[in-house]
PDB file of N, CA and C in Angstrom:
ATOM      1  N   UNK A 105     -12.939  -9.268  -4.396  1.00  0.00           N
ATOM      2  CA  UNK A 105     -14.322  -9.689  -4.413  1.00  0.00           C
ATOM      3  C   UNK A 105     -14.977  -9.410  -3.032  1.00  0.00           C
ATOM      4  N   UNK A 106     -16.038  -8.704  -2.990  1.00  0.00           N
ATOM      5  CA  UNK A 106     -16.771  -8.352  -1.756  1.00  0.00           C
ATOM      6  C   UNK A 106     -17.935  -9.292  -1.624  1.00  0.00           C
ATOM      7  N   UNK A 107     -18.423  -9.335  -0.485  1.00  0.00           N
ATOM      8  CA  UNK A 107     -19.757 -10.034  -0.255  1.00  0.00           C
ATOM      9  C   UNK A 107     -20.814  -9.649  -1.052  1.00  0.00           C
ATOM     10  N   UNK A 108     -20.867  -8.285  -1.148  1.00  0.00           N
ATOM     11  CA  UNK A 108     -21.967  -7.645  -1.851  1.00  0.00           C
ATOM     12  C   UNK A 108     -21.860  -8.000  -3.387  1.00  0.00           C
ATOM     13  N   UNK A 109     -20.686  -7.912  -3.952  1.00  0.00           N
ATOM     14  CA  UNK A 109     -20.388  -8.349  -5.359  1.00  0.00           C
ATOM     15  C   UNK A 109     -20.843  -9.819  -5.580  1.00  0.00           C
ATOM     16  N   UNK A 110     -20.455 -10.676  -4.589  1.00  0.00           N
ATOM     17  CA  UNK A 110     -20.765 -12.053  -4.762  1.00  0.00           C
ATOM     18  C   UNK A 110     -22.290 -12.259  -4.774  1.00  0.00           C
ATOM     19  N   UNK A 111     -23.022 -11.489  -3.802  1.00  0.00           N
ATOM     20  CA  UNK A 111     -24.474 -11.633  -3.818  1.00  0.00           C
ATOM     21  C   UNK A 111     -25.058 -11.082  -5.075  1.00  0.00           C
ATOM     22  N   UNK A 112     -24.565 -10.009  -5.701  1.00  0.00           N
ATOM     23  CA  UNK A 112     -25.037  -9.593  -6.925  1.00  0.00           C
ATOM     24  C   UNK A 112     -24.918 -10.534  -8.018  1.00  0.00           C
ATOM     25  N   UNK A 113     -23.776 -11.118  -8.075  1.00  0.00           N
ATOM     26  CA  UNK A 113     -23.642 -12.266  -9.092  1.00  0.00           C
ATOM     27  C   UNK A 113     -24.573 -13.390  -8.912  1.00  0.00           C
ATOM     28  N   UNK A 114     -24.744 -13.785  -7.632  1.00  0.00           N
ATOM     29  CA  UNK A 114     -25.805 -14.817  -7.218  1.00  0.00           C
ATOM     30  C   UNK A 114     -27.221 -14.325  -7.702  1.00  0.00           C
ATOM     31  N   UNK A 115     -27.538 -13.123  -7.412  1.00  0.00           N
ATOM     32  CA  UNK A 115     -28.865 -12.729  -7.794  1.00  0.00           C
ATOM     33  C   UNK A 115     -29.080 -12.635  -9.376  1.00  0.00           C
ATOM     34  N   UNK A 116     -28.040 -12.360 -10.155  1.00  0.00           N
ATOM     35  CA  UNK A 116     -28.145 -12.427 -11.498  1.00  0.00           C
ATOM     36  C   UNK A 116     -28.467 -13.701 -12.010  1.00  0.00           C
ATOM     37  N   UNK A 117     -27.939 -14.846 -11.406  1.00  0.00           N
ATOM     38  CA  UNK A 117     -28.052 -16.239 -11.698  1.00  0.00           C
ATOM     39  C   UNK A 117     -29.370 -16.888 -11.122  1.00  0.00           C
ATOM     40  N   UNK A 118     -29.727 -16.226  -9.922  1.00  0.00           N
ATOM     41  CA  UNK A 118     -30.900 -16.736  -9.210  1.00  0.00           C
ATOM     42  C   UNK A 118     -31.768 -15.611  -8.710  1.00  0.00           C
ATOM     43  N   UNK A 119     -32.491 -15.219  -9.656  1.00  0.00           N
ATOM     44  CA  UNK A 119     -33.439 -14.016  -9.404  1.00  0.00           C
ATOM     45  C   UNK A 119     -34.329 -14.104  -8.261  1.00  0.00           C
ATOM     46  N   UNK A 120     -34.812 -15.292  -7.984  1.00  0.00           N
ATOM     47  CA  UNK A 120     -35.779 -15.502  -6.875  1.00  0.00           C
ATOM     48  C   UNK A 120     -35.025 -16.037  -5.620  1.00  0.00           C
ATOM     49  N   UNK A 121     -33.673 -15.790  -5.529  1.00  0.00           N
ATOM     50  CA  UNK A 121     -32.915 -16.359  -4.491  1.00  0.00           C
ATOM     51  C   UNK A 121     -32.876 -15.561  -3.255  1.00  0.00           C
ATOM     52  N   UNK A 122     -32.068 -15.795  -2.262  1.00  0.00           N
ATOM     53  CA  UNK A 122     -32.049 -15.061  -1.091  1.00  0.00           C
ATOM     54  C   UNK A 122     -31.752 -13.525  -1.253  1.00  0.00           C
ATOM     55  N   UNK A 123     -32.343 -12.856  -0.375  1.00  0.00           N
ATOM     56  CA  UNK A 123     -32.079 -11.341  -0.292  1.00  0.00           C
ATOM     57  C   UNK A 123     -30.698 -11.254   0.415  1.00  0.00           C
ATOM     58  N   UNK A 124     -30.143  -9.973   0.405  1.00  0.00           N
ATOM     59  CA  UNK A 124     -28.880  -9.760   0.926  1.00  0.00           C
ATOM     60  C   UNK A 124     -28.545 -10.252   2.275  1.00  0.00           C
ATOM     61  N   UNK A 125     -29.310  -9.870   3.192  1.00  0.00           N
ATOM     62  CA  UNK A 125     -29.207 -10.174   4.671  1.00  0.00           C
ATOM     63  C   UNK A 125     -29.173 -11.713   4.854  1.00  0.00           C
ATOM     64  N   UNK A 126     -30.129 -12.414   4.174  1.00  0.00           N
ATOM     65  CA  UNK A 126     -30.182 -13.891   4.404  1.00  0.00           C
ATOM     66  C   UNK A 126     -28.920 -14.596   3.674  1.00  0.00           C
ATOM     67  N   UNK A 127     -28.561 -13.960   2.569  1.00  0.00           N
ATOM     68  CA  UNK A 127     -27.479 -14.490   1.839  1.00  0.00           C
ATOM     69  C   UNK A 127     -26.167 -14.392   2.609  1.00  0.00           C
ATOM     70  N   UNK A 128     -26.055 -13.179   3.328  1.00  0.00           N
ATOM     71  CA  UNK A 128     -24.793 -13.020   4.226  1.00  0.00           C
ATOM     72  C   UNK A 128     -24.799 -13.954   5.400  1.00  0.00           C
ATOM     73  N   UNK A 129     -26.033 -14.202   5.998  1.00  0.00           N
ATOM     74  CA  UNK A 129     -26.073 -15.209   7.120  1.00  0.00           C
ATOM     75  C   UNK A 129     -25.595 -16.506   6.581  1.00  0.00           C
ATOM     76  N   UNK A 130     -26.190 -16.983   5.511  1.00  0.00           N
ATOM     77  CA  UNK A 130     -25.860 -18.242   5.059  1.00  0.00           C
ATOM     78  C   UNK A 130     -24.414 -18.410   4.552  1.00  0.00           C
ATOM     79  N   UNK A 131     -23.880 -17.361   3.996  1.00  0.00           N
ATOM     80  CA  UNK A 131     -22.455 -17.329   3.519  1.00  0.00           C
ATOM     81  C   UNK A 131     -21.582 -17.459   4.774  1.00  0.00           C
ATOM     82  N   UNK A 132     -21.861 -16.707   5.881  1.00  0.00           N
ATOM     83  CA  UNK A 132     -21.054 -16.819   6.973  1.00  0.00           C
ATOM     84  C   UNK A 132     -21.151 -18.123   7.653  1.00  0.00           C
ATOM     85  N   UNK A 133     -22.232 -18.647   7.667  1.00  0.00           N
ATOM     86  CA  UNK A 133     -22.391 -20.056   8.277  1.00  0.00           C
ATOM     87  C   UNK A 133     -21.667 -21.060   7.390  1.00  0.00           C
ATOM     88  N   UNK A 134     -21.650 -20.899   6.095  1.00  0.00           N
ATOM     89  CA  UNK A 134     -20.854 -21.747   5.216  1.00  0.00           C
ATOM     90  C   UNK A 134     -19.402 -21.518   5.529  1.00  0.00           C
ATOM     91  N   UNK A 135     -18.872 -20.348   5.653  1.00  0.00           N
ATOM     92  CA  UNK A 135     -17.480 -20.127   5.817  1.00  0.00           C
ATOM     93  C   UNK A 135     -17.012 -20.824   7.222  1.00  0.00           C
ATOM     94  N   UNK A 136     -17.813 -21.067   8.051  1.00  0.00           N
ATOM     95  CA  UNK A 136     -17.456 -21.765   9.276  1.00  0.00           C
ATOM     96  C   UNK A 136     -17.304 -23.250   9.032  1.00  0.00           C
ATOM     97  N   UNK A 137     -17.794 -23.780   7.910  1.00  0.00           N
ATOM     98  CA  UNK A 137     -17.683 -25.118   7.668  1.00  0.00           C
ATOM     99  C   UNK A 137     -16.480 -25.509   6.732  1.00  0.00           C
ATOM    100  N   UNK A 138     -15.849 -24.639   6.160  1.00  0.00           N
ATOM    101  CA  UNK A 138     -14.729 -24.936   5.273  1.00  0.00           C
ATOM    102  C   UNK A 138     -13.298 -24.434   5.783  1.00  0.00           C
ATOM    103  N   UNK A 139     -12.267 -25.117   5.403  1.00  0.00           N
ATOM    104  CA  UNK A 139     -10.918 -24.703   5.735  1.00  0.00           C
ATOM    105  C   UNK A 139     -10.428 -23.649   4.642  1.00  0.00           C
ATOM    106  N   UNK A 140     -10.176 -22.483   4.953  1.00  0.00           N
ATOM    107  CA  UNK A 140      -9.895 -21.398   4.004  1.00  0.00           C
ATOM    108  C   UNK A 140      -8.536 -21.603   3.452  1.00  0.00           C
ATOM    109  N   UNK A 141      -8.395 -21.578   2.136  1.00  0.00           N
ATOM    110  CA  UNK A 141      -7.064 -21.621   1.529  1.00  0.00           C
ATOM    111  C   UNK A 141      -6.231 -20.336   1.502  1.00  0.00           C
ATOM    112  N   UNK A 142      -7.034 -19.252   1.190  1.00  0.00           N
ATOM    113  CA  UNK A 142      -6.448 -17.942   1.252  1.00  0.00           C
ATOM    114  C   UNK A 142      -7.463 -16.966   1.341  1.00  0.00           C
ATOM    115  N   UNK A 143      -8.386 -17.189   2.266  1.00  0.00           N
ATOM    116  CA  UNK A 143      -9.495 -16.230   2.494  1.00  0.00           C
ATOM    117  C   UNK A 143      -9.023 -15.095   3.241  1.00  0.00           C
ATOM    118  N   UNK A 144      -9.163 -13.871   2.848  1.00  0.00           N
ATOM    119  CA  UNK A 144      -8.744 -12.664   3.478  1.00  0.00           C
ATOM    120  C   UNK A 144      -9.998 -11.816   3.815  1.00  0.00           C
ATOM    121  N   UNK A 145      -9.998 -11.374   4.972  1.00  0.00           N
ATOM    122  CA  UNK A 145     -11.082 -10.307   5.487  1.00  0.00           C
ATOM    123  C   UNK A 145     -10.502  -8.939   5.376  1.00  0.00           C
ATOM    124  N   UNK A 146     -11.116  -8.005   4.696  1.00  0.00           N
ATOM    125  CA  UNK A 146     -10.543  -6.670   4.629  1.00  0.00           C
ATOM    126  C   UNK A 146     -11.601  -5.615   5.294  1.00  0.00           C
ATOM    127  N   UNK A 147     -11.175  -4.948   6.142  1.00  0.00           N
ATOM    128  CA  UNK A 147     -11.949  -3.840   6.736  1.00  0.00           C
ATOM    129  C   UNK A 147     -11.932  -2.621   5.775  1.00  0.00           C
ATOM    130  N   UNK A 148     -13.097  -2.020   5.603  1.00  0.00           N
ATOM    131  CA  UNK A 148     -13.194  -0.921   4.545  1.00  0.00           C
ATOM    132  C   UNK A 148     -12.324   0.235   5.064  1.00  0.00           C
ATOM    133  N   UNK A 149     -11.422   0.690   4.048  1.00  0.00           N
ATOM    134  CA  UNK A 149     -10.503   1.891   4.288  1.00  0.00           C
ATOM    135  C   UNK A 149      -9.308   1.410   5.028  1.00  0.00           C
ATOM    136  N   UNK A 150      -9.099   0.186   5.519  1.00  0.00           N
ATOM    137  CA  UNK A 150      -8.015  -0.173   6.276  1.00  0.00           C
ATOM    138  C   UNK A 150      -6.686  -0.416   5.496  1.00  0.00           C
ATOM    139  N   UNK A 151      -6.839  -0.977   4.316  1.00  0.00           N
ATOM    140  CA  UNK A 151      -5.615  -1.219   3.431  1.00  0.00           C
ATOM    141  C   UNK A 151      -5.825  -0.704   2.023  1.00  0.00           C
ATOM    142  N   UNK A 152      -4.635  -0.252   1.506  1.00  0.00           N
ATOM    143  CA  UNK A 152      -4.480   0.008   0.053  1.00  0.00           C
ATOM    144  C   UNK A 152      -3.697  -1.008  -0.596  1.00  0.00           C
ATOM    145  N   UNK A 153      -4.112  -1.533  -1.808  1.00  0.00           N
ATOM    146  CA  UNK A 153      -3.287  -2.419  -2.486  1.00  0.00           C
ATOM    147  C   UNK A 153      -2.650  -1.665  -3.619  1.00  0.00           C
ATOM    148  N   UNK A 154      -1.404  -1.817  -3.815  1.00  0.00           N
ATOM    149  CA  UNK A 154      -0.634  -1.144  -4.845  1.00  0.00           C
ATOM    150  C   UNK A 154       0.205  -2.163  -5.703  1.00  0.00           C
ATOM    151  N   UNK A 155       0.139  -2.000  -7.009  1.00  0.00           N
ATOM    152  CA  UNK A 155       0.917  -2.767  -7.895  1.00  0.00           C
ATOM    153  C   UNK A 155       1.334  -2.146  -9.138  1.00  0.00           C
ATOM    154  N   UNK A 156       2.519  -2.338  -9.711  1.00  0.00           N
ATOM    155  CA  UNK A 156       2.856  -1.813 -10.968  1.00  0.00           C
ATOM    156  C   UNK A 156       2.171  -2.303 -12.059  1.00  0.00           C
ATOM    157  N   UNK A 157       1.770  -1.557 -13.193  1.00  0.00           N
ATOM    158  CA  UNK A 157       0.883  -1.984 -14.082  1.00  0.00           C
ATOM    159  C   UNK A 157       1.738  -2.622 -15.320  1.00  0.00           C
ATOM    160  N   UNK A 158       3.066  -2.716 -15.175  1.00  0.00           N
ATOM    161  CA  UNK A 158       3.816  -3.302 -16.255  1.00  0.00           C
ATOM    162  C   UNK A 158       4.707  -2.445 -16.937  1.00  0.00           C
ATOM    163  N   UNK A 159       4.361  -2.101 -18.165  1.00  0.00           N
ATOM    164  CA  UNK A 159       5.156  -1.281 -19.037  1.00  0.00           C
ATOM    165  C   UNK A 159       5.373   0.129 -18.546  1.00  0.00           C
ATOM    166  N   UNK A 160       6.360   0.813 -19.028  1.00  0.00           N
ATOM    167  CA  UNK A 160       6.495   2.164 -18.804  1.00  0.00           C
ATOM    168  C   UNK A 160       5.828   3.060 -19.907  1.00  0.00           C
ATOM    169  N   UNK A 161       5.678   4.369 -19.451  1.00  0.00           N
ATOM    170  CA  UNK A 161       5.110   5.249 -20.580  1.00  0.00           C
ATOM    171  C   UNK A 161       5.916   6.526 -20.568  1.00  0.00           C
ATOM    172  N   UNK A 162       6.040   7.173 -21.786  1.00  0.00           N
ATOM    173  CA  UNK A 162       6.743   8.512 -21.814  1.00  0.00           C
ATOM    174  C   UNK A 162       5.992   9.638 -21.078  1.00  0.00           C
ATOM    175  N   UNK A 163       6.643  10.471 -20.367  1.00  0.00           N
ATOM    176  CA  UNK A 163       6.107  11.633 -19.640  1.00  0.00           C
ATOM    177  C   UNK A 163       6.882  12.894 -20.312  1.00  0.00           C
ATOM    178  N   UNK A 164       6.190  13.765 -21.004  1.00  0.00           N
ATOM    179  CA  UNK A 164       6.750  14.948 -21.644  1.00  0.00           C
ATOM    180  C   UNK A 164       6.820  16.013 -20.773  1.00  0.00           C
ATOM    181  N   UNK A 165       7.973  16.654 -20.516  1.00  0.00           N
ATOM    182  CA  UNK A 165       8.130  17.946 -19.627  1.00  0.00           C
ATOM    183  C   UNK A 165       8.302  19.089 -20.642  1.00  0.00           C
ATOM    184  N   UNK A 166       7.190  19.916 -20.777  1.00  0.00           N
ATOM    185  CA  UNK A 166       7.132  20.947 -21.752  1.00  0.00           C
ATOM    186  C   UNK A 166       8.016  21.995 -21.442  1.00  0.00           C
ATOM    187  N   UNK A 167       8.368  22.332 -20.158  1.00  0.00           N
ATOM    188  CA  UNK A 167       9.267  23.336 -19.750  1.00  0.00           C
ATOM    189  C   UNK A 167      10.665  23.104 -20.167  1.00  0.00           C
ATOM    190  N   UNK A 168      11.191  21.765 -19.972  1.00  0.00           N
ATOM    191  CA  UNK A 168      12.546  21.596 -20.396  1.00  0.00           C
ATOM    192  C   UNK A 168      12.621  20.678 -21.698  1.00  0.00           C
ATOM    193  N   UNK A 169      11.549  20.428 -22.289  1.00  0.00           N
ATOM    194  CA  UNK A 169      11.408  19.747 -23.566  1.00  0.00           C
ATOM    195  C   UNK A 169      12.134  18.416 -23.451  1.00  0.00           C
ATOM    196  N   UNK A 170      12.000  17.607 -22.320  1.00  0.00           N
ATOM    197  CA  UNK A 170      12.572  16.360 -22.096  1.00  0.00           C
ATOM    198  C   UNK A 170      11.510  15.324 -22.033  1.00  0.00           C
ATOM    199  N   UNK A 171      11.944  14.152 -22.270  1.00  0.00           N
ATOM    200  CA  UNK A 171      10.950  12.886 -22.160  1.00  0.00           C
ATOM    201  C   UNK A 171      11.567  11.964 -21.182  1.00  0.00           C
ATOM    202  N   UNK A 172      10.835  11.556 -20.207  1.00  0.00           N
ATOM    203  CA  UNK A 172      11.372  10.497 -19.213  1.00  0.00           C
ATOM    204  C   UNK A 172      10.251   9.410 -19.242  1.00  0.00           C
ATOM    205  N   UNK A 173      10.827   8.178 -18.940  1.00  0.00           N
ATOM    206  CA  UNK A 173       9.962   7.022 -18.832  1.00  0.00           C
ATOM    207  C   UNK A 173       9.318   6.966 -17.419  1.00  0.00           C
ATOM    208  N   UNK A 174       8.110   6.736 -17.325  1.00  0.00           N
ATOM    209  CA  UNK A 174       7.520   6.607 -16.006  1.00  0.00           C
ATOM    210  C   UNK A 174       6.947   5.254 -15.808  1.00  0.00           C
ATOM    211  N   UNK A 175       7.122   4.707 -14.592  1.00  0.00           N
ATOM    212  CA  UNK A 175       6.488   3.444 -14.222  1.00  0.00           C
ATOM    213  C   UNK A 175       5.067   3.795 -13.727  1.00  0.00           C
ATOM    214  N   UNK A 176       4.143   3.041 -14.217  1.00  0.00           N
ATOM    215  CA  UNK A 176       2.678   3.260 -13.783  1.00  0.00           C
ATOM    216  C   UNK A 176       2.313   2.219 -12.768  1.00  0.00           C
ATOM    217  N   UNK A 177       1.782   2.748 -11.702  1.00  0.00           N
ATOM    218  CA  UNK A 177       1.211   1.872 -10.692  1.00  0.00           C
ATOM    219  C   UNK A 177      -0.256   2.221 -10.285  1.00  0.00           C
ATOM    220  N   UNK A 178      -0.881   1.264  -9.909  1.00  0.00           N
ATOM    221  CA  UNK A 178      -2.388   1.340  -9.607  1.00  0.00           C
ATOM    222  C   UNK A 178      -2.582   1.082  -8.211  1.00  0.00           C
ATOM    223  N   UNK A 179      -3.332   1.941  -7.497  1.00  0.00           N
ATOM    224  CA  UNK A 179      -3.648   1.725  -6.125  1.00  0.00           C
ATOM    225  C   UNK A 179      -5.153   1.583  -5.902  1.00  0.00           C
ATOM    226  N   UNK A 180      -5.511   0.597  -5.063  1.00  0.00           N
ATOM    227  CA  UNK A 180      -6.942   0.403  -4.960  1.00  0.00           C
ATOM    228  C   UNK A 180      -7.254   0.358  -3.342  1.00  0.00           C
ATOM    229  N   UNK A 181      -7.995   1.309  -2.812  1.00  0.00           N
ATOM    230  CA  UNK A 181      -8.478   1.328  -1.476  1.00  0.00           C
ATOM    231  C   UNK A 181      -9.562   0.364  -1.312  1.00  0.00           C
ATOM    232  N   UNK A 182      -9.468  -0.642  -0.435  1.00  0.00           N
ATOM    233  CA  UNK A 182     -10.454  -1.648  -0.321  1.00  0.00           C
ATOM    234  C   UNK A 182     -11.763  -1.030  -0.015  1.00  0.00           C
ATOM    235  N   UNK A 183     -12.712  -1.375  -0.888  1.00  0.00           N
ATOM    236  CA  UNK A 183     -14.098  -0.874  -0.720  1.00  0.00           C
ATOM    237  C   UNK A 183     -14.236   0.683  -0.664  1.00  0.00           C
ATOM    238  N   UNK A 184     -13.278   1.273  -1.206  1.00  0.00           N
ATOM    239  CA  UNK A 184     -13.108   2.659  -1.248  1.00  0.00           C
ATOM    240  C   UNK A 184     -14.023   3.269  -2.307  1.00  0.00           C
ATOM    241  N   UNK A 185     -14.119   4.555  -2.345  1.00  0.00           N
ATOM    242  CA  UNK A 185     -15.080   5.289  -3.229  1.00  0.00           C
ATOM    243  C   UNK A 185     -14.361   5.434  -4.679  1.00  0.00           C
ATOM    244  N   UNK A 186     -13.060   5.296  -4.626  1.00  0.00           N
ATOM    245  CA  UNK A 186     -12.330   5.392  -5.982  1.00  0.00           C
ATOM    246  C   UNK A 186     -11.071   4.783  -5.917  1.00  0.00           C
ATOM    247  N   UNK A 187     -10.467   4.562  -7.107  1.00  0.00           N
ATOM    248  CA  UNK A 187      -9.205   4.001  -7.278  1.00  0.00           C
ATOM    249  C   UNK A 187      -8.232   5.221  -7.553  1.00  0.00           C
ATOM    250  N   UNK A 188      -6.943   5.055  -7.168  1.00  0.00           N
ATOM    251  CA  UNK A 188      -6.069   6.122  -7.449  1.00  0.00           C
ATOM    252  C   UNK A 188      -4.937   5.599  -8.266  1.00  0.00           C
ATOM    253  N   UNK A 189      -4.416   6.462  -9.276  1.00  0.00           N
ATOM    254  CA  UNK A 189      -3.435   6.102 -10.185  1.00  0.00           C
ATOM    255  C   UNK A 189      -2.294   7.054 -10.086  1.00  0.00           C
ATOM    256  N   UNK A 190      -1.052   6.734 -10.266  1.00  0.00           N
ATOM    257  CA  UNK A 190       0.048   7.525 -10.294  1.00  0.00           C
ATOM    258  C   UNK A 190       1.167   7.114 -11.135  1.00  0.00           C
ATOM    259  N   UNK A 191       2.020   8.013 -11.521  1.00  0.00           N
ATOM    260  CA  UNK A 191       3.279   7.588 -12.301  1.00  0.00           C
ATOM    261  C   UNK A 191       4.478   8.096 -11.495  1.00  0.00           C
ATOM    262  N   UNK A 192       5.481   7.344 -11.416  1.00  0.00           N
ATOM    263  CA  UNK A 192       6.723   7.814 -10.686  1.00  0.00           C
ATOM    264  C   UNK A 192       7.982   7.628 -11.608  1.00  0.00           C
ATOM    265  N   UNK A 193       8.969   8.533 -11.423  1.00  0.00           N
ATOM    266  CA  UNK A 193      10.186   8.405 -12.236  1.00  0.00           C
ATOM    267  C   UNK A 193      10.965   7.327 -11.456  1.00  0.00           C
ATOM    268  N   UNK A 194      11.964   6.780 -12.216  1.00  0.00           N
ATOM    269  CA  UNK A 194      12.681   5.733 -11.763  1.00  0.00           C
ATOM    270  C   UNK A 194      13.799   6.213 -10.749  1.00  0.00           C
ATOM    271  N   UNK A 195      13.859   7.530 -10.400  1.00  0.00           N
ATOM    272  CA  UNK A 195      14.847   8.202  -9.618  1.00  0.00           C
ATOM    273  C   UNK A 195      14.098   8.328  -8.226  1.00  0.00           C
ATOM    274  N   UNK A 196      14.908   9.108  -7.337  1.00  0.00           N
ATOM    275  CA  UNK A 196      14.295   9.356  -6.028  1.00  0.00           C
ATOM    276  C   UNK A 196      13.200  10.424  -6.031  1.00  0.00           C
ATOM    277  N   UNK A 197      13.208  11.292  -6.994  1.00  0.00           N
ATOM    278  CA  UNK A 197      12.090  12.276  -7.108  1.00  0.00           C
ATOM    279  C   UNK A 197      10.939  11.547  -7.640  1.00  0.00           C
ATOM    280  N   UNK A 198       9.698  12.181  -7.435  1.00  0.00           N
ATOM    281  CA  UNK A 198       8.425  11.612  -7.744  1.00  0.00           C
ATOM    282  C   UNK A 198       7.732  12.614  -8.630  1.00  0.00           C
ATOM    283  N   UNK A 199       7.080  12.006  -9.661  1.00  0.00           N
ATOM    284  CA  UNK A 199       6.192  12.809 -10.418  1.00  0.00           C
ATOM    285  C   UNK A 199       4.935  12.087 -10.327  1.00  0.00           C
ATOM    286  N   UNK A 200       3.848  12.680  -9.859  1.00  0.00           N
ATOM    287  CA  UNK A 200       2.521  12.022  -9.699  1.00  0.00           C
ATOM    288  C   UNK A 200       1.613  12.605 -10.393  1.00  0.00           C
ATOM    289  N   UNK A 201       0.721  11.776 -11.190  1.00  0.00           N
ATOM    290  CA  UNK A 201      -0.406  12.262 -11.939  1.00  0.00           C
ATOM    291  C   UNK A 201      -1.648  11.642 -11.180  1.00  0.00           C
ATOM    292  N   UNK A 202      -2.287  12.423 -10.407  1.00  0.00           N
ATOM    293  CA  UNK A 202      -3.361  11.882  -9.654  1.00  0.00           C
ATOM    294  C   UNK A 202      -4.636  11.815 -10.513  1.00  0.00           C
ATOM    295  N   UNK A 203      -5.390  10.694 -10.317  1.00  0.00           N
ATOM    296  CA  UNK A 203      -6.695  10.466 -11.054  1.00  0.00           C
ATOM    297  C   UNK A 203      -7.774  10.671 -10.155  1.00  0.00           C
ATOM    298  N   UNK A 204      -8.289  12.014  -9.955  1.00  0.00           N
ATOM    299  CA  UNK A 204      -9.344  12.220  -9.199  1.00  0.00           C
ATOM    300  C   UNK A 204     -10.599  12.616  -9.882  1.00  0.00           C
TER     301      UNK A 204
END
């Protein structure tokens, strides 16, 4: 959740509410008054979050006519322009399917 997304949700509920700059000022003032439980500040482009999506999927190799199971993981660059996806074999070698 970014501050801009939070403001957009706020504006949907309160159309005549604060504009973005004033909302940010008031939000930052409010954050100084509360004890954070797990608040995290992320600088744009500084971190990438990666997690496995769960189940495996078959990957067909047409050249050798084999099928291997691939674990799918999803990566999200914080406030980046796009998300990246890839599949990897359970062995040391990697098979990547880039989503660009």
